[in-house]
mmCIF file of C-alpha atoms in Angstrom:
data_model
loop_
_atom_site.group_PDB
_atom_site.id
_atom_site.type_symbol
_atom_site.label_atom_id
_atom_site.label_comp_id
_atom_site.label_asym_id
_atom_site.label_seq_id
_atom_site.Cartn_x
_atom_site.Cartn_y
_atom_site.Cartn_z
ATOM 1 C CA MET A 1 82.079 90.881 83.470
ATOM 2 C CA ILE A 2 84.356 90.783 80.464
ATOM 3 C CA ALA A 3 87.921 92.350 80.425
ATOM 4 C CA LYS A 4 89.892 93.292 77.238
ATOM 5 C CA PHE A 5 92.313 95.522 75.388
ATOM 6 C CA CYS A 6 91.083 98.599 73.534
ATOM 7 C CA SER A 7 92.767 100.552 70.788
ATOM 8 C CA ALA A 8 95.092 102.979 72.291
ATOM 9 C CA LYS A 9 96.035 104.645 68.599
ATOM 10 C CA ALA A 10 94.308 108.297 69.665
ATOM 11 C CA LYS A 11 96.194 111.027 71.041
ATOM 12 C CA PRO A 12 95.866 111.161 74.882
ATOM 13 C CA ARG A 13 93.915 114.218 74.926
ATOM 14 C CA VAL A 14 91.196 112.924 72.128
ATOM 15 C CA MET A 15 91.143 109.714 74.342
ATOM 16 C CA ALA A 16 90.549 111.501 77.494
ATOM 17 C CA ASN A 17 88.150 114.073 75.852
ATOM 18 C CA TYR A 18 86.198 111.097 74.494
ATOM 19 C CA LEU A 19 85.708 109.095 77.911
ATOM 20 C CA LEU A 20 84.664 112.550 79.705
ATOM 21 C CA ASN A 21 82.592 114.396 76.868
ATOM 22 C CA ASN A 22 78.936 115.444 77.005
ATOM 23 C CA ARG A 23 78.001 112.399 78.946
ATOM 24 C CA VAL A 24 79.350 113.763 82.147
ATOM 25 C CA ASP A 25 76.488 116.207 81.878
ATOM 26 C CA ASP A 26 74.146 113.710 81.388
ATOM 27 C CA ASN A 27 75.444 111.825 84.374
ATOM 28 C CA THR A 28 76.254 108.731 82.367
ATOM 29 C CA ALA A 29 80.102 109.362 82.403
ATOM 30 C CA GLN A 30 82.052 109.732 85.822
ATOM 31 C CA CYS A 31 85.867 109.854 86.552
ATOM 32 C CA ILE A 32 86.102 107.312 89.567
ATOM 33 C CA TYR A 33 90.066 107.298 89.688
ATOM 34 C CA GLY A 34 92.627 109.948 88.963
ATOM 35 C CA ASP A 35 91.928 113.236 87.447
ATOM 36 C CA LYS A 36 91.847 114.270 83.878
ATOM 37 C CA ASP A 37 93.655 117.483 84.164
ATOM 38 C CA ILE A 38 96.501 115.762 85.843
ATOM 39 C CA TRP A 39 96.487 112.946 83.497
ATOM 40 C CA LEU A 40 96.860 115.024 80.443
ATOM 41 C CA ASN A 41 99.390 117.336 81.864
ATOM 42 C CA LYS A 42 101.504 114.362 82.642
ATOM 43 C CA MET A 43 100.803 112.845 79.332
ATOM 44 C CA ASN A 44 101.963 116.130 77.542
ATOM 45 C CA LYS A 45 105.493 115.787 79.228
ATOM 46 C CA PHE A 46 105.648 112.396 77.937
ATOM 47 C CA LYS A 47 106.960 111.948 74.306
ATOM 48 C CA ALA A 48 106.822 108.179 73.065
ATOM 49 C CA ASN A 49 105.002 106.820 70.037
ATOM 50 C CA HIS A 50 102.775 104.451 72.220
ATOM 51 C CA PRO A 51 102.280 106.495 75.662
ATOM 52 C CA TYR A 52 99.317 104.921 77.374
ATOM 53 C CA LEU A 53 97.566 101.455 76.986
ATOM 54 C CA SER A 54 93.730 101.301 77.123
ATOM 55 C CA PHE A 55 91.415 98.808 78.743
ATOM 56 C CA VAL A 56 87.852 98.408 79.369
ATOM 57 C CA TYR A 57 85.769 96.084 81.917
ATOM 58 C CA ALA A 58 82.296 95.302 80.643
ATOM 59 C CA PHE A 59 79.602 94.387 83.031
ATOM 60 C CA SER A 60 76.522 92.633 82.300
ATOM 61 C CA ASP A 61 73.026 94.273 82.928
ATOM 62 C CA ASN A 62 72.707 91.627 86.086
ATOM 63 C CA ASP A 63 76.402 92.528 87.078
ATOM 64 C CA SER A 64 75.725 96.415 86.875
ATOM 65 C CA THR A 65 73.359 96.041 89.622
ATOM 66 C CA LYS A 66 75.841 94.494 91.769
ATOM 67 C CA LEU A 67 78.421 97.319 91.384
ATOM 68 C CA THR A 68 79.422 99.563 94.407
ATOM 69 C CA SER A 69 82.000 102.252 94.586
ATOM 70 C CA GLU A 70 84.025 99.665 96.656
ATOM 71 C CA ILE A 71 83.956 97.131 94.055
ATOM 72 C CA GLU A 72 84.991 99.491 91.508
ATOM 73 C CA GLN A 73 87.857 100.674 93.393
ATOM 74 C CA ASN A 74 88.867 97.124 94.264
ATOM 75 C CA VAL A 75 88.685 96.069 90.555
ATOM 76 C CA ILE A 76 91.024 99.135 89.712
ATOM 77 C CA LYS A 77 93.380 98.241 92.332
ATOM 78 C CA GLN A 78 93.631 94.695 91.053
ATOM 79 C CA PHE A 79 94.221 95.581 87.805
ATOM 80 C CA LEU A 80 97.064 97.757 88.746
ATOM 81 C CA ASP A 81 98.457 95.090 91.134
ATOM 82 C CA VAL A 82 98.591 92.792 88.319
ATOM 83 C CA TYR A 83 100.008 94.852 85.542
ATOM 84 C CA CYS A 84 102.396 97.146 87.568
ATOM 85 C CA PRO A 85 103.526 94.673 90.159
ATOM 86 C CA GLY A 86 105.892 96.298 92.723
ATOM 87 C CA ILE A 87 105.160 99.907 91.775
ATOM 88 C CA ASP A 88 103.544 102.078 94.293
ATOM 89 C CA HIS A 89 100.223 103.265 92.798
ATOM 90 C CA LYS A 90 100.963 106.897 93.556
ATOM 91 C CA TYR A 91 103.876 106.627 90.986
ATOM 92 C CA LEU A 92 101.512 105.630 88.196
ATOM 93 C CA ASN A 93 99.495 107.912 85.963
ATOM 94 C CA VAL A 94 95.916 106.384 85.819
ATOM 95 C CA LEU A 95 92.624 107.743 84.686
ATOM 96 C CA ALA A 96 89.476 105.527 85.205
ATOM 97 C CA VAL A 97 85.989 106.321 83.815
ATOM 98 C CA LYS A 98 82.777 104.681 84.209
ATOM 99 C CA HIS A 99 80.083 105.006 81.360
ATOM 100 C CA THR A 100 76.395 103.790 82.132
ATOM 101 C CA ASP A 101 74.984 105.393 78.797
ATOM 102 C CA LYS A 102 74.559 101.823 77.203
ATOM 103 C CA GLY A 103 72.479 100.571 80.019
ATOM 104 C CA ASN A 104 75.200 98.496 81.398
ATOM 105 C CA ASN A 105 78.285 99.828 83.255
ATOM 106 C CA GLU A 106 81.719 99.750 81.565
ATOM 107 C CA ILE A 107 85.265 100.798 83.522
ATOM 108 C CA HIS A 108 87.683 102.423 80.853
ATOM 109 C CA ILE A 109 91.266 102.403 82.289
ATOM 110 C CA LEU A 110 94.183 104.513 80.800
ATOM 111 C CA LEU A 111 97.614 103.492 82.157
ATOM 112 C CA SER A 112 100.396 105.718 81.050
ATOM 113 C CA ASN A 113 103.737 103.802 79.879
ATOM 114 C CA MET A 114 105.759 105.622 82.475
ATOM 115 C CA ARG A 115 106.578 105.087 86.109
ATOM 116 C CA TYR A 116 106.985 108.545 88.012
ATOM 117 C CA ASP A 117 109.291 107.504 90.698
ATOM 118 C CA SER A 118 111.933 106.747 88.115
ATOM 119 C CA ASN A 119 110.795 108.685 85.163
ATOM 120 C CA LYS A 120 111.391 105.554 83.127
ATOM 121 C CA ILE A 121 109.532 104.051 80.474
ATOM 122 C CA VAL A 122 107.390 100.755 81.285
ATOM 123 C CA ARG A 123 106.201 98.347 78.821
ATOM 124 C CA PHE A 124 103.339 97.027 81.034
ATOM 125 C CA SER A 125 101.964 95.125 78.100
ATOM 126 C CA PRO A 126 104.439 94.191 75.528
ATOM 127 C CA SER A 127 101.897 91.763 73.424
ATOM 128 C CA HIS A 128 98.124 91.518 73.249
ATOM 129 C CA LYS A 129 98.740 87.719 72.681
ATOM 130 C CA GLY A 130 101.344 87.079 74.845
ATOM 131 C CA GLU A 131 101.875 86.893 79.035
ATOM 132 C CA TYR A 132 99.888 90.340 79.561
ATOM 133 C CA LEU A 133 96.811 89.167 77.798
ATOM 134 C CA LYS A 134 96.725 85.731 79.900
ATOM 135 C CA LYS A 135 97.053 88.051 82.936
ATOM 136 C CA LEU A 136 93.764 90.015 81.858
ATOM 137 C CA GLN A 137 91.800 86.657 81.369
ATOM 138 C CA LEU A 138 93.175 85.244 84.634
ATOM 139 C CA LEU A 139 92.383 88.452 86.601
ATOM 140 C CA GLN A 140 88.761 88.414 84.806
ATOM 141 C CA LYS A 141 87.962 84.835 86.189
ATOM 142 C CA LYS A 142 89.156 86.076 89.420
ATOM 143 C CA ILE A 143 87.118 89.066 89.581
ATOM 144 C CA ASN A 144 84.085 87.265 88.352
ATOM 145 C CA SER A 145 84.512 84.470 90.825
ATOM 146 C CA GLN A 146 85.249 86.751 93.759
ATOM 147 C CA TYR A 147 81.751 89.004 93.114
ATOM 148 C CA GLY A 148 79.757 86.396 91.327
ATOM 149 C CA PHE A 149 79.848 88.262 88.066
ATOM 150 C CA GLU A 150 78.432 86.584 84.702
ATOM 151 C CA ASN A 151 81.225 85.804 82.228
ATOM 152 C CA PRO A 152 79.647 86.553 78.677
ATOM 153 C CA ASN A 153 82.249 83.918 77.299
ATOM 154 C CA ASP A 154 81.015 81.340 79.374
ATOM 155 C CA ILE A 155 77.377 81.943 78.856
ATOM 156 C CA LYS A 156 77.865 81.885 74.950
ATOM 157 C CA GLN A 157 80.048 78.570 75.197
ATOM 158 C CA THR A 158 77.396 76.977 77.435
ATOM 159 C CA ASN A 159 74.474 78.075 75.365
ATOM 160 C CA THR A 160 76.379 76.740 71.991
ATOM 161 C CA PHE A 161 77.234 73.445 73.706
ATOM 162 C CA ILE A 162 73.744 72.951 74.829
ATOM 163 C CA ASP A 163 72.181 73.453 71.202
ATOM 164 C CA THR A 164 75.122 71.199 69.807
ATOM 165 C CA PHE A 165 74.353 68.562 72.609
ATOM 166 C CA LYS A 166 70.562 68.169 71.725
ATOM 167 C CA MET A 167 71.479 67.483 68.052
ATOM 168 C CA LEU A 168 73.726 64.566 68.914
ATOM 169 C CA LYS A 169 71.885 61.351 68.100
ATOM 170 C CA THR A 170 73.804 58.827 70.033
ATOM 171 C CA ASN A 171 75.074 58.225 73.469
ATOM 172 C CA LYS A 172 78.688 57.645 72.610
ATOM 173 C CA GLU A 173 78.464 61.111 70.682
ATOM 174 C CA ARG A 174 77.055 62.737 73.897
ATOM 175 C CA LEU A 175 79.440 61.176 76.014
ATOM 176 C CA ASN A 176 82.589 62.150 73.869
ATOM 177 C CA SER A 177 80.964 65.801 73.629
ATOM 178 C CA LEU A 178 80.772 65.845 77.328
ATOM 179 C CA THR A 179 84.088 64.352 78.154
ATOM 180 C CA THR A 180 85.850 67.211 75.805
ATOM 181 C CA LEU A 181 83.799 70.188 77.394
ATOM 182 C CA ILE A 182 85.039 68.709 80.841
ATOM 183 C CA GLU A 183 88.593 68.422 80.017
ATOM 184 C CA GLU A 184 88.511 71.833 78.727
ATOM 185 C CA LYS A 185 87.228 73.190 82.001
ATOM 186 C CA VAL A 186 89.949 71.382 84.013
ATOM 187 C CA ALA A 187 92.594 72.514 81.834
ATOM 188 C CA ASP A 188 91.492 75.994 82.560
ATOM 189 C CA ASN A 189 91.390 75.072 86.037
ATOM 190 C CA GLU A 190 87.623 75.818 86.762
ATOM 191 C CA ILE A 191 86.975 72.287 87.581
ATOM 192 C CA GLY A 192 88.913 70.570 89.871
ATOM 193 C CA SER A 193 86.856 67.711 91.673
ATOM 194 C CA ARG A 194 84.127 64.923 91.045
ATOM 195 C CA ASP A 195 81.574 67.181 93.379
ATOM 196 C CA GLU A 196 82.294 70.319 90.764
ATOM 197 C CA ILE A 197 81.757 68.327 87.692
ATOM 198 C CA ILE A 198 78.520 67.063 89.059
ATOM 199 C CA LYS A 199 77.493 70.838 89.938
ATOM 200 C CA TYR A 200 78.451 71.894 86.477
ATOM 201 C CA LEU A 201 76.604 69.071 84.526
ATOM 202 C CA LYS A 202 73.562 70.206 86.638
ATOM 203 C CA GLN A 203 73.898 73.965 85.900
ATOM 204 C CA LEU A 204 73.740 72.697 82.269
ATOM 205 C CA GLY A 205 70.540 71.111 82.826
ATOM 206 C CA LEU A 206 71.877 67.452 82.451
#
């Protein structure tokens, strides 16, 4: 599973209607959190240049077979806990839609920038490149680890590494390449012991 920000430039009604369009009749679009009419009603009363944020969780074909309603709700709950800490979820205006029309599953989340206990604007995500992007990446790793989901970025990195490794001619070049890779994994807190290094190298087929 990979999590990412999406463009939130469209008007709320346009975005909601896009997510829940004719695909609803085809059973390839389903509202799994919140209510479209309620979400739109609140958004119509909220005047701001950027009234909502848009996110998507994209699951691989293999991950999609593992998804259950319970997991979907837990993924949304963890997302709200991370992005809206200390705010009761009932005071948030959230719409989550699951799409299956591409074969795999995607969960789109629309989050209003208004908290409805105080009617105050909250900038849940001040920068795509700052603290909140890092939160999204860490949450992605946590959920993938929790449910055994695949990380497409890791798969791509692994395939690229193996292809490059095969082209190296000397043991010194191979050792330097492995050292760099392992140091990156340690820095990202993905490897923390000798046993985990050995396990990771075996997964690479080395």
